[in-house]
Each structure stands twice: as C-alpha cells, then as structure tokens.
PDB file of C-alpha atoms in Angstrom:
ATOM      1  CA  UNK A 432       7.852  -8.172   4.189  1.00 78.00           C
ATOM      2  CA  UNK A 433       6.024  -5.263   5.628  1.00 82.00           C
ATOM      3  CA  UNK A 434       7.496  -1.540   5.791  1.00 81.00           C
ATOM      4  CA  UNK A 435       7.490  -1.669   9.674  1.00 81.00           C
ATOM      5  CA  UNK A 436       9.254  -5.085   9.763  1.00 84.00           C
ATOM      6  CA  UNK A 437      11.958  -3.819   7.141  1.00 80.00           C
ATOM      7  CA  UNK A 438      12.331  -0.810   9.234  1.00 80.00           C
ATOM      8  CA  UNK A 439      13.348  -2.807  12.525  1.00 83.00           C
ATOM      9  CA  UNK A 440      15.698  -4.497  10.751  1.00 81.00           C
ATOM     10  CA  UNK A 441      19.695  -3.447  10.344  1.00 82.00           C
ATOM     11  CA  UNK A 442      21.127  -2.938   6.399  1.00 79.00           C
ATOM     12  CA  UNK A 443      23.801  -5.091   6.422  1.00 74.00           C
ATOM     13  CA  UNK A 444      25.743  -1.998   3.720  1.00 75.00           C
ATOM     14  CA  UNK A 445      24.056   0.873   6.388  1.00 73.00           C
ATOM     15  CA  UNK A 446      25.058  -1.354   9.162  1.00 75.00           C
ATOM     16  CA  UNK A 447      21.698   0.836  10.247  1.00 77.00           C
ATOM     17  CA  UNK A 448      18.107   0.722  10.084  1.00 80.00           C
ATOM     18  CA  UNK A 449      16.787  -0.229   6.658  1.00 79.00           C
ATOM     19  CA  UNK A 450      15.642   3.110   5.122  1.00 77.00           C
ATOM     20  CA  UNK A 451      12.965   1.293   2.671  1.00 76.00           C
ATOM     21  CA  UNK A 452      11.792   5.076   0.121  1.00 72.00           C
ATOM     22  CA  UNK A 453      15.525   5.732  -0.156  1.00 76.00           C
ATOM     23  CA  UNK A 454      17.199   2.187  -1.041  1.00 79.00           C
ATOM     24  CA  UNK A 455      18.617   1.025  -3.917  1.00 81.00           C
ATOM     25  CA  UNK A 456      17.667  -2.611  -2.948  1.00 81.00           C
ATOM     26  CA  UNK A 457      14.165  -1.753  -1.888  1.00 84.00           C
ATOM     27  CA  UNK A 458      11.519  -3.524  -4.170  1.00 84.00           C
ATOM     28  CA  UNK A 459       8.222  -2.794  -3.393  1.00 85.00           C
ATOM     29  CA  UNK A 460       5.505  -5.915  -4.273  1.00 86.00           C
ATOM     30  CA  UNK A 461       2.415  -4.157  -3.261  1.00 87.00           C
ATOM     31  CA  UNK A 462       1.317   0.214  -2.599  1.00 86.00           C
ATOM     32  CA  UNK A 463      -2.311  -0.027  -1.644  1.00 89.00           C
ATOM     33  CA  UNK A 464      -5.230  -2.447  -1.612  1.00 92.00           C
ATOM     34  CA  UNK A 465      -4.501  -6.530  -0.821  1.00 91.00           C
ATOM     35  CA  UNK A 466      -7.533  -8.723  -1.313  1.00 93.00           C
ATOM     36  CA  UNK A 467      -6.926 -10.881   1.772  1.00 93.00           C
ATOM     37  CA  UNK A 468     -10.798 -12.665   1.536  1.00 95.00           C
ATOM     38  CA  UNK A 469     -12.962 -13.720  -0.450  1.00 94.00           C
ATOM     39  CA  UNK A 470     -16.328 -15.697  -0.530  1.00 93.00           C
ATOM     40  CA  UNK A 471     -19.322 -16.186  -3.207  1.00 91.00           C
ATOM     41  CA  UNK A 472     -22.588 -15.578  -2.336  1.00 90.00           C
ATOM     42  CA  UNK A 473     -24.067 -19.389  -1.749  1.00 88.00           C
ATOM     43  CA  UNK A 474     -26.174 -20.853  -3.990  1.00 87.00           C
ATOM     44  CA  UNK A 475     -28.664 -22.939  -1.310  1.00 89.00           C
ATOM     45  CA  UNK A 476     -29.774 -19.446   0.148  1.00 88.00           C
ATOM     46  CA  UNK A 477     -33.228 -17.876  -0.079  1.00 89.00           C
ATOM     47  CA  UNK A 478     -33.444 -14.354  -1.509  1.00 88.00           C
ATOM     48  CA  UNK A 479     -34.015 -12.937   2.219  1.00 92.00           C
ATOM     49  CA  UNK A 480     -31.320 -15.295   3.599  1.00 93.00           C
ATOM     50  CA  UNK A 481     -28.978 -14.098   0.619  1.00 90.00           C
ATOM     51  CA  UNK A 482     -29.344 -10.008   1.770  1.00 92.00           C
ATOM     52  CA  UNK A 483     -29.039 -10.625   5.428  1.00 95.00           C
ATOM     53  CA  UNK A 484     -25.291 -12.524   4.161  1.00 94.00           C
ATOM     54  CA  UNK A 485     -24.644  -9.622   2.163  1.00 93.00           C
ATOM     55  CA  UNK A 486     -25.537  -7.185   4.613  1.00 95.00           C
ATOM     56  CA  UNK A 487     -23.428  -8.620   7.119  1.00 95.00           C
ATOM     57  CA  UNK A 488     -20.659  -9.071   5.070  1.00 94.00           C
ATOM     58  CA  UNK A 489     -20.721  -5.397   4.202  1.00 94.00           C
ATOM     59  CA  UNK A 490     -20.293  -4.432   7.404  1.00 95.00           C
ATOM     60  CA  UNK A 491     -17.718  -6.411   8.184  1.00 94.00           C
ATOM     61  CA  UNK A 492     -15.836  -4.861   5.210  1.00 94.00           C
ATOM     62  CA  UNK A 493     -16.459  -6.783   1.800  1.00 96.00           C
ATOM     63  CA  UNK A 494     -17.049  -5.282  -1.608  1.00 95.00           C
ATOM     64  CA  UNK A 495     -19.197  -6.852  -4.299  1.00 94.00           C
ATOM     65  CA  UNK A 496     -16.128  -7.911  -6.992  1.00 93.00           C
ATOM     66  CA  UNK A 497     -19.110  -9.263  -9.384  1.00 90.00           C
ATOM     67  CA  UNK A 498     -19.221 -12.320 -10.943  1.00 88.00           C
ATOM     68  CA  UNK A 499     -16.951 -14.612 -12.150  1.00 80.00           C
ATOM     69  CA  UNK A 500     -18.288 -16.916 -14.623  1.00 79.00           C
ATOM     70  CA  UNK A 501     -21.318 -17.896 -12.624  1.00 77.00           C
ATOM     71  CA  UNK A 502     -24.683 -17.024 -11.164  1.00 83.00           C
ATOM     72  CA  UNK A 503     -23.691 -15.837  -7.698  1.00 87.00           C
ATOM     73  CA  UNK A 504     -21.946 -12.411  -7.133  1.00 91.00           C
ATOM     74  CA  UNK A 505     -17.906 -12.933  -5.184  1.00 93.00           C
ATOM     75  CA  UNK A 506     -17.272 -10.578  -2.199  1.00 95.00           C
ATOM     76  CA  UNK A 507     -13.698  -9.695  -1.320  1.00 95.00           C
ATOM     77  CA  UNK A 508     -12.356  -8.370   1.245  1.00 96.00           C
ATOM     78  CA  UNK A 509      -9.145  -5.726   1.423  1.00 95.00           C
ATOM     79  CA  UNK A 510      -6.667  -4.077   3.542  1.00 93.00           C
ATOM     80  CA  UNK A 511      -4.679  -0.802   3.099  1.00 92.00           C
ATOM     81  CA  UNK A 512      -1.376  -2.607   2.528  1.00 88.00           C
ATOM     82  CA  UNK A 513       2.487  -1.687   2.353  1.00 86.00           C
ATOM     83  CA  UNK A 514       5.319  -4.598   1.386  1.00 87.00           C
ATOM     84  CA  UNK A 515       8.004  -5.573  -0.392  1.00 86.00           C
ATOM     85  CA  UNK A 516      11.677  -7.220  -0.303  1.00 84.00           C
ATOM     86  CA  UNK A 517      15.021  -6.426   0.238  1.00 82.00           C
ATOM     87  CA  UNK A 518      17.087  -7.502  -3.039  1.00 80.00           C
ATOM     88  CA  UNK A 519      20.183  -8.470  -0.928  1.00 75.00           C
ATOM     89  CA  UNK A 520      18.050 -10.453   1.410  1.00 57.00           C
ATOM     90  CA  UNK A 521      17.072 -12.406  -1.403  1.00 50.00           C
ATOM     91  CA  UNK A 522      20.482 -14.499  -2.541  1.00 46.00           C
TER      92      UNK A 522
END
C-alpha cells in the first residue's frame, strides 16, 4: 500500500489516522525507485529504426539497464515510489 492510502486510513490501536514514520507496525517494502516497465530493444529493427525507438523511449522516461544475456540492450522504466504494509493488517 502507498503512504497516502495508509494515511487515509484509521489505526484500529490509534482509533486515528495511520501515522506510517512513527508506527511500530509500519513496514516499509520499497523508499525510492520501482521499475514499473520494461522492454528490449527488438531484434528485426534497422540501426536507424533502432535509435529513433531509443530516442523515443528516452523521452518518455526509460533508462538503458544493459543487457541481459543477449544481443539487444533492456530499457526500464521507474517511478519515485513510497509503500509498504501495515503488520496488523496482515493476520
């Protein structure tokens, strides 16, 4: 779950809004970057076809991640991300 969706929701101990920095039930899953794409550069391309792909997959956001045993490079794409779960929501 999200930090905005925990914070909208009511601690059933607090019998208040969750407070997700300062609980003791709080587990956060992911503090930055989540890959939420990613596509490999396709192999029935032309050179020239290939960098007008990459170029518009750049600007819509996608790093070069490399190669992952093969011959084409992977692009991924990420978001600035913030979740976690509530321990007690859990059981």
């Amino acid at each position: 779950m999200l930090f905005e969706e925990a914070t909208k929701k009511i601690c059933p101990y607090l019998n208040k809004n969750c407070i997700t920095e300062e609980c003791m039930f709080w587990e956060t899953t992911i503090d930055g970057e989540k890959q939420v794409d990613i596509k490999q550069e396709p192999y029935d391309m032309t050179p020239g076809d290939a960098r007008h792909w990459i170029a518009s997959l750049k600007k819509d956001g996608y790093r070069n991640i490399g190669r992952k045993n093969g011959f084409r490079d992977y692009y991924a794409k990420y978001e600035t991300c913030k979740e976690g779960t509530c321990k007690i929501r859990e059981k």
